[in-house]
PDB file of C-alpha atoms in Angstrom:
ATOM      1  CA  MET A  22     -22.671  -4.015   7.638  1.00 66.00           C
ATOM      2  CA  SER A  23     -22.122  -4.683   3.936  1.00 75.00           C
ATOM      3  CA  SER A  24     -19.692  -7.367   2.804  1.00 95.00           C
ATOM      4  CA  LEU A  25     -17.353  -4.657   1.495  1.00 98.00           C
ATOM      5  CA  ALA A  26     -17.409  -2.903   4.855  1.00 98.00           C
ATOM      6  CA  GLU A  27     -16.723  -6.199   6.612  1.00 98.00           C
ATOM      7  CA  VAL A  28     -13.644  -6.841   4.469  1.00 98.00           C
ATOM      8  CA  ALA A  29     -12.437  -3.254   4.882  1.00 98.00           C
ATOM      9  CA  ASN A  30     -12.774  -3.485   8.658  1.00 98.00           C
ATOM     10  CA  THR A  31     -10.996  -6.851   8.725  1.00 98.00           C
ATOM     11  CA  LEU A  32      -8.067  -5.422   6.773  1.00 98.00           C
ATOM     12  CA  VAL A  33      -7.403  -2.716   9.373  1.00 98.00           C
ATOM     13  CA  SER A  34      -8.448  -4.302  12.671  1.00 96.00           C
ATOM     14  CA  ASN A  35      -6.926  -6.492  15.396  1.00 96.00           C
ATOM     15  CA  ARG A  36      -3.503  -4.826  15.184  1.00 96.00           C
ATOM     16  CA  ARG A  37      -2.856  -6.369  11.777  1.00 98.00           C
ATOM     17  CA  GLY A  38      -1.730  -4.677   8.569  1.00 98.00           C
ATOM     18  CA  VAL A  39      -1.525  -5.228   4.823  1.00 98.00           C
ATOM     19  CA  LEU A  40       1.628  -6.552   3.167  1.00 98.00           C
ATOM     20  CA  ALA A  41       2.389  -5.071  -0.258  1.00 97.00           C
ATOM     21  CA  ALA A  42       3.946  -7.746  -2.482  1.00 96.00           C
ATOM     22  CA  ASP A  43       2.709  -6.229  -5.728  1.00 96.00           C
ATOM     23  CA  GLU A  44       5.947  -5.007  -7.286  1.00 93.00           C
ATOM     24  CA  SER A  45       5.920  -4.892 -11.067  1.00 92.00           C
ATOM     25  CA  ILE A  46       8.026  -7.414 -12.935  1.00 92.00           C
ATOM     26  CA  GLY A  47      10.619  -4.703 -13.612  1.00 93.00           C
ATOM     27  CA  THR A  48      10.801  -3.535  -9.997  1.00 93.00           C
ATOM     28  CA  MET A  49      10.923  -7.066  -8.583  1.00 94.00           C
ATOM     29  CA  SER A  50      13.582  -8.066 -11.103  1.00 94.00           C
ATOM     30  CA  ALA A  51      15.735  -5.112 -10.054  1.00 95.00           C
ATOM     31  CA  ARG A  52      15.391  -6.018  -6.391  1.00 95.00           C
ATOM     32  CA  LEU A  53      16.326  -9.628  -7.061  1.00 96.00           C
ATOM     33  CA  LYS A  54      19.386  -8.541  -9.023  1.00 96.00           C
ATOM     34  CA  SER A  55      20.404  -6.232  -6.169  1.00 96.00           C
ATOM     35  CA  VAL A  56      20.906  -9.301  -3.940  1.00 96.00           C
ATOM     36  CA  GLY A  57      22.486 -11.471  -6.620  1.00 96.00           C
ATOM     37  CA  VAL A  58      19.374 -13.425  -7.657  1.00 96.00           C
ATOM     38  CA  GLU A  59      18.502 -14.112 -11.289  1.00 94.00           C
ATOM     39  CA  ALA A  60      15.556 -11.996 -12.441  1.00 93.00           C
ATOM     40  CA  ALA A  61      13.432 -14.898 -13.720  1.00 93.00           C
ATOM     41  CA  ASP A  62       9.717 -15.714 -13.422  1.00 93.00           C
ATOM     42  CA  GLU A  63      10.400 -18.739 -11.230  1.00 96.00           C
ATOM     43  CA  LYS A  64      12.650 -16.769  -8.878  1.00 95.00           C
ATOM     44  CA  ARG A  65       9.943 -14.147  -8.418  1.00 95.00           C
ATOM     45  CA  ARG A  66       7.396 -16.890  -7.742  1.00 97.00           C
ATOM     46  CA  VAL A  67       9.637 -18.655  -5.211  1.00 97.00           C
ATOM     47  CA  TYR A  68      10.397 -15.425  -3.386  1.00 97.00           C
ATOM     48  CA  ARG A  69       6.711 -14.603  -3.053  1.00 97.00           C
ATOM     49  CA  GLU A  70       5.984 -18.150  -1.905  1.00 98.00           C
ATOM     50  CA  LEU A  71       8.564 -17.577   0.828  1.00 97.00           C
ATOM     51  CA  ILE A  72       6.643 -14.459   1.851  1.00 97.00           C
ATOM     52  CA  VAL A  73       3.116 -15.891   1.956  1.00 96.00           C
ATOM     53  CA  THR A  74       4.113 -19.154   3.670  1.00 97.00           C
ATOM     54  CA  THR A  75       5.861 -17.455   6.583  1.00 97.00           C
ATOM     55  CA  PRO A  76       4.666 -19.200   9.773  1.00 96.00           C
ATOM     56  CA  ASP A  77       2.129 -17.253  11.868  1.00 96.00           C
ATOM     57  CA  LEU A  78       1.924 -14.484   9.245  1.00 97.00           C
ATOM     58  CA  VAL A  79      -1.828 -14.278   9.925  1.00 97.00           C
ATOM     59  CA  ASP A  80      -1.124 -12.971  13.432  1.00 97.00           C
ATOM     60  CA  SER A  81       0.252  -9.706  12.031  1.00 97.00           C
ATOM     61  CA  ILE A  82      -0.976  -9.542   8.426  1.00 98.00           C
ATOM     62  CA  SER A  83      -4.623  -9.231   7.371  1.00 98.00           C
ATOM     63  CA  GLY A  84      -4.123  -9.003   3.606  1.00 98.00           C
ATOM     64  CA  VAL A  85      -1.459  -9.371   0.941  1.00 98.00           C
ATOM     65  CA  ILE A  86      -1.470  -7.268  -2.227  1.00 98.00           C
ATOM     66  CA  LEU A  87      -0.334  -9.350  -5.192  1.00 98.00           C
ATOM     67  CA  ALA A  88       0.729  -8.488  -8.724  1.00 96.00           C
ATOM     68  CA  ASP A  89      -1.259  -9.865 -11.655  1.00 96.00           C
ATOM     69  CA  ASP A  90       1.285 -12.574 -12.446  1.00 94.00           C
ATOM     70  CA  THR A  91       1.468 -13.763  -8.827  1.00 96.00           C
ATOM     71  CA  LEU A  92      -2.311 -13.944  -8.509  1.00 97.00           C
ATOM     72  CA  ARG A  93      -2.280 -16.509 -11.323  1.00 97.00           C
ATOM     73  CA  GLN A  94       0.709 -18.543 -10.110  1.00 97.00           C
ATOM     74  CA  ARG A  95       0.755 -21.602  -7.871  1.00 98.00           C
ATOM     75  CA  LEU A  96       2.748 -22.554  -4.824  1.00 98.00           C
ATOM     76  CA  SER A  97       4.874 -25.673  -4.757  1.00 97.00           C
ATOM     77  CA  ASP A  98       1.876 -27.609  -3.391  1.00 98.00           C
ATOM     78  CA  GLU A  99      -0.169 -26.568  -6.479  1.00 98.00           C
ATOM     79  CA  ARG A 100      -2.500 -24.216  -4.618  1.00 98.00           C
ATOM     80  CA  THR A 101      -2.934 -20.779  -6.130  1.00 98.00           C
ATOM     81  CA  PHE A 102      -1.666 -17.849  -4.107  1.00 98.00           C
ATOM     82  CA  PRO A 103      -5.245 -16.673  -3.327  1.00 98.00           C
ATOM     83  CA  GLU A 104      -6.190 -20.198  -2.221  1.00 98.00           C
ATOM     84  CA  ALA A 105      -3.192 -20.423   0.103  1.00 98.00           C
ATOM     85  CA  LEU A 106      -3.790 -16.989   1.620  1.00 98.00           C
ATOM     86  CA  THR A 107      -7.506 -17.569   2.116  1.00 98.00           C
ATOM     87  CA  ALA A 108      -6.795 -20.871   3.852  1.00 97.00           C
ATOM     88  CA  MET A 109      -4.521 -18.986   6.274  1.00 97.00           C
ATOM     89  CA  GLY A 110      -7.214 -16.413   7.040  1.00 97.00           C
ATOM     90  CA  ILE A 111      -5.523 -13.659   5.023  1.00 98.00           C
ATOM     91  CA  HIS A 112      -7.330 -11.640   2.359  1.00 98.00           C
ATOM     92  CA  PRO A 113      -5.798 -11.821  -1.156  1.00 98.00           C
ATOM     93  CA  GLY A 114      -5.559  -8.470  -2.916  1.00 98.00           C
ATOM     94  CA  ILE A 115      -4.551  -7.326  -6.384  1.00 98.00           C
ATOM     95  CA  LYS A 116      -2.839  -4.242  -7.793  1.00 98.00           C
ATOM     96  CA  VAL A 117      -4.996  -3.055 -10.692  1.00 98.00           C
ATOM     97  CA  ASP A 118      -3.327   0.110 -11.961  1.00 98.00           C
ATOM     98  CA  THR A 119      -0.902  -0.125 -14.863  1.00 97.00           C
ATOM     99  CA  GLY A 120       1.585   2.443 -13.604  1.00 96.00           C
ATOM    100  CA  ALA A 121       2.246   6.163 -13.591  1.00 97.00           C
ATOM    101  CA  LYS A 122       2.821   7.739 -17.002  1.00 98.00           C
ATOM    102  CA  PRO A 123       3.778  11.310 -18.008  1.00 98.00           C
ATOM    103  CA  LEU A 124       0.809  13.666 -17.725  1.00 98.00           C
ATOM    104  CA  ALA A 125       0.195  15.598 -20.942  1.00 96.00           C
ATOM    105  CA  GLY A 126       1.003  19.275 -20.624  1.00 92.00           C
ATOM    106  CA  ALA A 127       2.478  18.916 -17.138  1.00 93.00           C
ATOM    107  CA  ALA A 128       6.238  18.602 -17.363  1.00 92.00           C
ATOM    108  CA  GLY A 129       7.691  16.343 -14.701  1.00 92.00           C
ATOM    109  CA  GLU A 130       4.328  15.110 -13.437  1.00 97.00           C
ATOM    110  CA  LYS A 131       2.544  11.803 -13.846  1.00 98.00           C
ATOM    111  CA  VAL A 132      -0.931  10.318 -13.913  1.00 98.00           C
ATOM    112  CA  THR A 133      -1.671   6.704 -13.087  1.00 98.00           C
ATOM    113  CA  GLU A 134      -3.333   4.700 -15.841  1.00 98.00           C
ATOM    114  CA  GLY A 135      -5.329   1.471 -15.959  1.00 98.00           C
ATOM    115  CA  LEU A 136      -9.012   2.397 -16.132  1.00 98.00           C
ATOM    116  CA  ASP A 137      -9.531   0.903 -19.599  1.00 98.00           C
ATOM    117  CA  GLY A 138     -11.095  -2.524 -19.194  1.00 98.00           C
ATOM    118  CA  LEU A 139     -11.002  -2.301 -15.404  1.00 98.00           C
ATOM    119  CA  ARG A 140     -14.613  -3.420 -14.934  1.00 98.00           C
ATOM    120  CA  GLU A 141     -13.857  -6.666 -16.758  1.00 98.00           C
ATOM    121  CA  ARG A 142     -10.554  -7.174 -14.906  1.00 98.00           C
ATOM    122  CA  VAL A 143     -12.265  -6.659 -11.552  1.00 98.00           C
ATOM    123  CA  ALA A 144     -14.743  -9.413 -12.425  1.00 98.00           C
ATOM    124  CA  GLU A 145     -11.862 -11.705 -13.408  1.00 98.00           C
ATOM    125  CA  TYR A 146      -9.931 -10.977 -10.219  1.00 98.00           C
ATOM    126  CA  VAL A 147     -12.976 -11.701  -8.064  1.00 98.00           C
ATOM    127  CA  GLY A 148     -13.265 -15.028  -9.890  1.00 98.00           C
ATOM    128  CA  LEU A 149      -9.609 -15.740  -9.100  1.00 98.00           C
ATOM    129  CA  GLY A 150     -10.209 -15.163  -5.398  1.00 98.00           C
ATOM    130  CA  ALA A 151      -9.269 -11.529  -4.745  1.00 98.00           C
ATOM    131  CA  THR A 152     -11.266  -9.605  -2.140  1.00 98.00           C
ATOM    132  CA  PHE A 153      -9.620  -6.189  -2.387  1.00 98.00           C
ATOM    133  CA  ALA A 154      -7.584  -4.092  -4.823  1.00 98.00           C
ATOM    134  CA  LYS A 155      -5.047  -1.284  -4.852  1.00 98.00           C
ATOM    135  CA  TRP A 156      -4.362   1.726  -7.084  1.00 98.00           C
ATOM    136  CA  ARG A 157      -1.445   4.088  -6.466  1.00 98.00           C
ATOM    137  CA  ALA A 158      -1.117   7.699  -7.556  1.00 98.00           C
ATOM    138  CA  VAL A 159       2.073   9.693  -6.981  1.00 98.00           C
ATOM    139  CA  PHE A 160       2.585  13.397  -6.335  1.00 98.00           C
ATOM    140  CA  ASP A 161       5.992  15.064  -6.487  1.00 97.00           C
ATOM    141  CA  ILE A 162       6.755  18.107  -4.372  1.00 98.00           C
ATOM    142  CA  GLY A 163       8.840  20.698  -6.170  1.00 96.00           C
ATOM    143  CA  ASP A 164       8.844  24.229  -7.512  1.00 94.00           C
ATOM    144  CA  GLY A 165       5.158  24.713  -8.326  1.00 93.00           C
ATOM    145  CA  LEU A 166       4.502  21.000  -7.938  1.00 97.00           C
ATOM    146  CA  PRO A 167       2.172  19.305  -7.702  1.00 98.00           C
ATOM    147  CA  SER A 168       0.075  21.318 -10.115  1.00 98.00           C
ATOM    148  CA  GLU A 169      -3.698  21.485  -9.775  1.00 97.00           C
ATOM    149  CA  ARG A 170      -3.868  19.612 -13.081  1.00 97.00           C
ATOM    150  CA  ALA A 171      -1.889  16.671 -11.692  1.00 98.00           C
ATOM    151  CA  VAL A 172      -3.859  16.554  -8.458  1.00 98.00           C
ATOM    152  CA  ARG A 173      -7.237  16.620 -10.185  1.00 98.00           C
ATOM    153  CA  ALA A 174      -6.258  14.089 -12.845  1.00 98.00           C
ATOM    154  CA  ASN A 175      -4.992  11.610 -10.283  1.00 98.00           C
ATOM    155  CA  VAL A 176      -7.779  11.915  -7.719  1.00 98.00           C
ATOM    156  CA  HIS A 177     -10.331  11.573 -10.519  1.00 98.00           C
ATOM    157  CA  ALA A 178      -8.695   8.311 -11.610  1.00 98.00           C
ATOM    158  CA  LEU A 179      -8.530   7.086  -8.000  1.00 99.00           C
ATOM    159  CA  ALA A 180     -12.230   7.793  -7.518  1.00 98.00           C
ATOM    160  CA  ARG A 181     -13.258   6.073 -10.744  1.00 98.00           C
ATOM    161  CA  TYR A 182     -11.129   3.068  -9.794  1.00 99.00           C
ATOM    162  CA  ALA A 183     -12.710   2.923  -6.337  1.00 99.00           C
ATOM    163  CA  GLY A 184     -16.203   3.075  -7.766  1.00 98.00           C
ATOM    164  CA  LEU A 185     -15.526   0.300 -10.267  1.00 98.00           C
ATOM    165  CA  CYS A 186     -14.039  -1.895  -7.543  1.00 98.00           C
ATOM    166  CA  GLN A 187     -16.995  -1.484  -5.215  1.00 98.00           C
ATOM    167  CA  GLU A 188     -19.421  -2.097  -8.075  1.00 98.00           C
ATOM    168  CA  GLY A 189     -17.608  -5.352  -8.863  1.00 98.00           C
ATOM    169  CA  GLY A 190     -17.214  -6.581  -5.291  1.00 98.00           C
ATOM    170  CA  LEU A 191     -13.654  -5.564  -4.358  1.00 98.00           C
ATOM    171  CA  VAL A 192     -12.688  -3.284  -1.490  1.00 98.00           C
ATOM    172  CA  PRO A 193     -10.553  -0.481  -2.948  1.00 99.00           C
ATOM    173  CA  ILE A 194      -7.358   0.518  -1.198  1.00 99.00           C
ATOM    174  CA  VAL A 195      -6.954   4.106  -2.330  1.00 99.00           C
ATOM    175  CA  GLU A 196      -3.287   5.155  -2.375  1.00 98.00           C
ATOM    176  CA  PRO A 197      -2.419   8.830  -2.920  1.00 98.00           C
ATOM    177  CA  GLU A 198       1.323   9.042  -2.256  1.00 98.00           C
ATOM    178  CA  VAL A 199       3.000  12.387  -1.762  1.00 98.00           C
ATOM    179  CA  LEU A 200       6.597  11.391  -2.393  1.00 98.00           C
ATOM    180  CA  MET A 201       9.326  12.053   0.155  1.00 97.00           C
ATOM    181  CA  ASP A 202      11.915  12.652  -2.568  1.00 97.00           C
ATOM    182  CA  GLY A 203      13.362  16.152  -2.376  1.00 96.00           C
ATOM    183  CA  SER A 204      14.372  18.741   0.193  1.00 97.00           C
ATOM    184  CA  HIS A 205      10.923  20.052   1.154  1.00 98.00           C
ATOM    185  CA  SER A 206      10.058  20.748   4.782  1.00 98.00           C
ATOM    186  CA  LEU A 207       7.577  18.965   7.022  1.00 98.00           C
ATOM    187  CA  ALA A 208       5.231  21.957   6.690  1.00 98.00           C
ATOM    188  CA  ARG A 209       5.352  21.789   2.901  1.00 98.00           C
ATOM    189  CA  CYS A 210       4.573  18.068   2.946  1.00 98.00           C
ATOM    190  CA  GLN A 211       1.614  18.749   5.219  1.00 98.00           C
ATOM    191  CA  GLN A 212       0.346  21.481   2.910  1.00 98.00           C
ATOM    192  CA  VAL A 213       0.506  19.242  -0.168  1.00 98.00           C
ATOM    193  CA  THR A 214      -0.923  16.189   1.596  1.00 98.00           C
ATOM    194  CA  ARG A 215      -3.840  18.290   2.850  1.00 98.00           C
ATOM    195  CA  VAL A 216      -4.629  19.527  -0.657  1.00 98.00           C
ATOM    196  CA  VAL A 217      -4.399  16.029  -2.148  1.00 98.00           C
ATOM    197  CA  LEU A 218      -6.607  14.391   0.485  1.00 99.00           C
ATOM    198  CA  ARG A 219      -9.273  17.104   0.372  1.00 98.00           C
ATOM    199  CA  SER A 220      -9.427  16.856  -3.410  1.00 98.00           C
ATOM    200  CA  LEU A 221      -9.509  13.069  -3.207  1.00 99.00           C
ATOM    201  CA  PHE A 222     -12.470  12.850  -0.863  1.00 99.00           C
ATOM    202  CA  ASP A 223     -14.380  15.476  -2.845  1.00 98.00           C
ATOM    203  CA  GLU A 224     -13.930  13.291  -5.932  1.00 98.00           C
ATOM    204  CA  LEU A 225     -14.745  10.043  -4.094  1.00 98.00           C
ATOM    205  CA  ALA A 226     -17.989  11.634  -2.860  1.00 98.00           C
ATOM    206  CA  LEU A 227     -18.824  12.796  -6.386  1.00 98.00           C
ATOM    207  CA  MET A 228     -18.387   9.217  -7.628  1.00 98.00           C
ATOM    208  CA  GLN A 229     -20.602   7.983  -4.752  1.00 98.00           C
ATOM    209  CA  VAL A 230     -17.910   5.737  -3.322  1.00 98.00           C
ATOM    210  CA  ASP A 231     -18.968   4.241   0.014  1.00 98.00           C
ATOM    211  CA  PHE A 232     -16.375   5.416   2.506  1.00 98.00           C
ATOM    212  CA  ASP A 233     -17.148   2.533   4.873  1.00 98.00           C
ATOM    213  CA  GLY A 234     -16.138   0.025   2.186  1.00 98.00           C
ATOM    214  CA  MET A 235     -12.679   1.383   1.370  1.00 98.00           C
ATOM    215  CA  VAL A 236      -9.251   1.763   2.981  1.00 99.00           C
ATOM    216  CA  LEU A 237      -7.058   4.843   2.596  1.00 99.00           C
ATOM    217  CA  LYS A 238      -3.332   4.233   2.035  1.00 98.00           C
ATOM    218  CA  PRO A 239      -1.592   7.619   2.280  1.00 98.00           C
ATOM    219  CA  ASN A 240       1.933   8.766   2.942  1.00 98.00           C
ATOM    220  CA  MET A 241       2.980   9.784   6.412  1.00 98.00           C
ATOM    221  CA  VAL A 242       3.631  13.504   6.667  1.00 98.00           C
ATOM    222  CA  VAL A 243       7.413  13.752   6.814  1.00 98.00           C
ATOM    223  CA  ALA A 244      10.091  16.110   5.554  1.00 98.00           C
ATOM    224  CA  GLY A 245      11.789  15.353   2.242  1.00 98.00           C
ATOM    225  CA  LYS A 246      14.655  12.924   2.627  1.00 96.00           C
ATOM    226  CA  ASP A 247      17.138  15.638   1.569  1.00 97.00           C
ATOM    227  CA  CYS A 248      15.726  18.292   3.903  1.00 98.00           C
ATOM    228  CA  PRO A 249      18.445  19.507   6.310  1.00 97.00           C
ATOM    229  CA  GLU A 250      15.904  19.855   9.133  1.00 96.00           C
ATOM    230  CA  GLN A 251      14.359  16.475   9.885  1.00 97.00           C
ATOM    231  CA  PRO A 252      11.509  16.455  12.428  1.00 97.00           C
ATOM    232  CA  GLY A 253      11.499  14.136  15.380  1.00 97.00           C
ATOM    233  CA  VAL A 254       9.306  11.052  15.351  1.00 98.00           C
ATOM    234  CA  ASP A 255       6.676  12.574  17.637  1.00 98.00           C
ATOM    235  CA  GLU A 256       6.456  15.786  15.619  1.00 98.00           C
ATOM    236  CA  ALA A 257       5.975  13.908  12.352  1.00 98.00           C
ATOM    237  CA  ALA A 258       3.362  11.675  13.981  1.00 98.00           C
ATOM    238  CA  ARG A 259       1.409  14.626  15.399  1.00 98.00           C
ATOM    239  CA  THR A 260       1.533  16.459  12.075  1.00 98.00           C
ATOM    240  CA  THR A 261       0.336  13.376  10.207  1.00 98.00           C
ATOM    241  CA  VAL A 262      -2.616  12.829  12.538  1.00 98.00           C
ATOM    242  CA  GLU A 263      -3.486  16.535  12.466  1.00 98.00           C
ATOM    243  CA  THR A 264      -3.596  16.427   8.661  1.00 98.00           C
ATOM    244  CA  LEU A 265      -5.810  13.347   8.656  1.00 98.00           C
ATOM    245  CA  ARG A 266      -8.236  14.852  11.176  1.00 98.00           C
ATOM    246  CA  GLU A 267      -8.694  17.791   8.795  1.00 98.00           C
ATOM    247  CA  THR A 268      -9.294  15.737   5.662  1.00 98.00           C
ATOM    248  CA  VAL A 269     -10.468  12.130   6.199  1.00 98.00           C
ATOM    249  CA  PRO A 270     -14.165  11.419   6.909  1.00 98.00           C
ATOM    250  CA  PRO A 271     -14.815   9.475  10.126  1.00 98.00           C
ATOM    251  CA  THR A 272     -16.726   6.762   8.253  1.00 98.00           C
ATOM    252  CA  VAL A 273     -13.524   5.461   6.613  1.00 98.00           C
ATOM    253  CA  PRO A 274     -12.723   2.265   8.592  1.00 98.00           C
ATOM    254  CA  GLY A 275      -8.991   2.622   8.564  1.00 98.00           C
ATOM    255  CA  ILE A 276      -5.841   4.253   7.277  1.00 98.00           C
ATOM    256  CA  ALA A 277      -3.037   1.897   6.238  1.00 98.00           C
ATOM    257  CA  PHE A 278       0.120   3.941   5.805  1.00 98.00           C
ATOM    258  CA  LEU A 279       2.708   3.272   3.147  1.00 97.00           C
ATOM    259  CA  SER A 280       6.324   3.427   4.232  1.00 95.00           C
ATOM    260  CA  GLY A 281       7.393   5.567   1.278  1.00 95.00           C
ATOM    261  CA  GLY A 282      11.076   4.744   1.370  1.00 91.00           C
ATOM    262  CA  GLN A 283      11.560   5.181   5.116  1.00 95.00           C
ATOM    263  CA  THR A 284      13.749   2.613   6.822  1.00 94.00           C
ATOM    264  CA  PRO A 285      11.762  -0.254   8.341  1.00 94.00           C
ATOM    265  CA  GLU A 286      12.571   0.927  11.854  1.00 95.00           C
ATOM    266  CA  THR A 287      11.638   4.570  11.207  1.00 96.00           C
ATOM    267  CA  ALA A 288       8.316   3.649   9.613  1.00 96.00           C
ATOM    268  CA  THR A 289       7.487   1.489  12.631  1.00 96.00           C
ATOM    269  CA  ARG A 290       8.424   4.238  15.088  1.00 97.00           C
ATOM    270  CA  HIS A 291       6.197   6.738  13.276  1.00 98.00           C
ATOM    271  CA  LEU A 292       3.318   4.254  13.285  1.00 97.00           C
ATOM    272  CA  GLY A 293       3.733   3.653  17.006  1.00 97.00           C
ATOM    273  CA  ALA A 294       3.901   7.349  17.847  1.00 98.00           C
ATOM    274  CA  MET A 295       0.640   8.025  16.030  1.00 98.00           C
ATOM    275  CA  GLN A 296      -1.194   5.655  18.355  1.00 96.00           C
ATOM    276  CA  ASN A 297      -0.539   8.151  21.169  1.00 95.00           C
ATOM    277  CA  CYS A 298      -2.222  11.110  19.443  1.00 96.00           C
ATOM    278  CA  GLY A 299      -5.599  10.796  21.152  1.00 94.00           C
ATOM    279  CA  SER A 300      -8.878   9.171  20.244  1.00 95.00           C
ATOM    280  CA  LEU A 301      -9.355   8.763  16.498  1.00 96.00           C
ATOM    281  CA  PRO A 302     -12.386   7.746  14.392  1.00 97.00           C
ATOM    282  CA  TRP A 303     -10.418   5.319  12.231  1.00 98.00           C
ATOM    283  CA  GLU A 304      -7.878   2.566  12.767  1.00 98.00           C
ATOM    284  CA  LEU A 305      -4.257   3.489  12.014  1.00 98.00           C
ATOM    285  CA  THR A 306      -2.299   0.595  10.572  1.00 98.00           C
ATOM    286  CA  TYR A 307       0.332  -0.195   7.965  1.00 97.00           C
ATOM    287  CA  SER A 308       0.556  -1.386   4.384  1.00 98.00           C
ATOM    288  CA  PHE A 309       4.285  -1.692   3.924  1.00 96.00           C
ATOM    289  CA  GLY A 310       6.279  -3.277   1.131  1.00 94.00           C
ATOM    290  CA  ARG A 311      10.026  -2.749   1.394  1.00 90.00           C
ATOM    291  CA  ALA A 312       9.751  -1.917   5.089  1.00 92.00           C
ATOM    292  CA  LEU A 313       8.351  -5.411   5.684  1.00 94.00           C
ATOM    293  CA  VAL A 314       9.970  -7.644   3.087  1.00 93.00           C
ATOM    294  CA  GLY A 315      13.306  -5.886   2.531  1.00 93.00           C
ATOM    295  CA  PRO A 316      15.055  -7.685   5.403  1.00 95.00           C
ATOM    296  CA  ALA A 317      13.654 -11.013   4.194  1.00 96.00           C
ATOM    297  CA  LEU A 318      15.011 -10.480   0.689  1.00 96.00           C
ATOM    298  CA  GLU A 319      18.431  -9.561   2.086  1.00 96.00           C
ATOM    299  CA  SER A 320      18.435 -12.740   4.187  1.00 97.00           C
ATOM    300  CA  TRP A 321      17.221 -15.065   1.422  1.00 98.00           C
ATOM    301  CA  ARG A 322      19.426 -14.022  -1.529  1.00 97.00           C
ATOM    302  CA  GLY A 323      18.063 -16.938  -3.540  1.00 97.00           C
ATOM    303  CA  ASP A 324      19.626 -19.613  -1.326  1.00 97.00           C
ATOM    304  CA  PRO A 325      17.217 -22.369  -0.140  1.00 97.00           C
ATOM    305  CA  ALA A 326      19.369 -22.759   2.965  1.00 98.00           C
ATOM    306  CA  ASN A 327      18.341 -19.225   3.983  1.00 98.00           C
ATOM    307  CA  TRP A 328      14.589 -19.871   3.664  1.00 98.00           C
ATOM    308  CA  GLU A 329      13.802 -20.043   7.373  1.00 98.00           C
ATOM    309  CA  ALA A 330      16.103 -17.136   8.245  1.00 98.00           C
ATOM    310  CA  ALA A 331      14.351 -14.983   5.634  1.00 98.00           C
ATOM    311  CA  GLN A 332      10.940 -15.881   6.992  1.00 98.00           C
ATOM    312  CA  ARG A 333      12.106 -15.028  10.511  1.00 97.00           C
ATOM    313  CA  ALA A 334      13.291 -11.631   9.250  1.00 97.00           C
ATOM    314  CA  LEU A 335       9.853 -10.943   7.777  1.00 97.00           C
ATOM    315  CA  SER A 336       8.129 -12.147  10.923  1.00 97.00           C
ATOM    316  CA  VAL A 337      10.227  -9.838  13.096  1.00 96.00           C
ATOM    317  CA  ARG A 338       9.189  -6.793  11.078  1.00 96.00           C
ATOM    318  CA  ALA A 339       5.514  -7.822  10.925  1.00 96.00           C
ATOM    319  CA  VAL A 340       5.357  -8.458  14.660  1.00 96.00           C
ATOM    320  CA  ALA A 341       7.106  -5.147  15.376  1.00 96.00           C
ATOM    321  CA  ASN A 342       4.518  -3.237  13.362  1.00 96.00           C
ATOM    322  CA  ALA A 343       1.618  -5.062  14.978  1.00 96.00           C
ATOM    323  CA  ALA A 344       3.120  -4.256  18.388  1.00 96.00           C
ATOM    324  CA  ALA A 345       3.436  -0.588  17.390  1.00 96.00           C
ATOM    325  CA  ARG A 346      -0.318  -0.437  16.980  1.00 94.00           C
TER     326      ARG A 346
END
């Protein structure tokens, strides 16, 4: 097994999942402000130190995705974040895309950018201790959306990113997110997710990406959050697994679902229900952000006296997701 395949398998095995702590400065600042915390560099650093130093995190978390600024910062004990995570037995990861921007000629649709200079950045990130990376593409469901143009542009970028990561020694987490914003039905979400994933793996194959050295991070197949007919947990789980069986090659080591704006409890219930959908060729795990760290942020609120309570809140969610597997 190649070193990339070993890392990919480690990220998705032993009932553990990947914690997404890679919010942009703007997003993290907004979340801090929402709980009354000053949106300053040091506050962001302290909050992420709280996350990565949570006791026994390694029991439930295999990897942590960091933002560029966090990857370069140090904990209070002067260790870098990658050094601290590696010492705990957790893989340090890095978000490498530079965000979704308007796609030319496709009103209301976006394409994720960040390929320029990526080969050099991958080499730098490996030198800083990262072992895997993440790139997110987003697809809106709407009247005539997503367009073929948006799908092809985004899966092409995802495939080029994945190839550059593997060339440079990072396991790519490939994240095609069909957004749950809107009033679309479960069936419509399945239709769009199927199209996106089929196009994605066609493009990954064209770019000669090794499927055994990557992790897929897709959306769960759910109805839009404004849809009047919401499926039950078991129905959404069955539909998600059915869609994956149709589109994801068996050589992919694992699928680490994003939570996509679901409540922490709902995301965990969906994850658990999928484990009961029969024998599968890949591991089904989680790569949650808000669904893992949201309760911790609410508990902390910038007060040092709440440090341990916040870490307990994170631990509860991490353990619950590991148990769901």
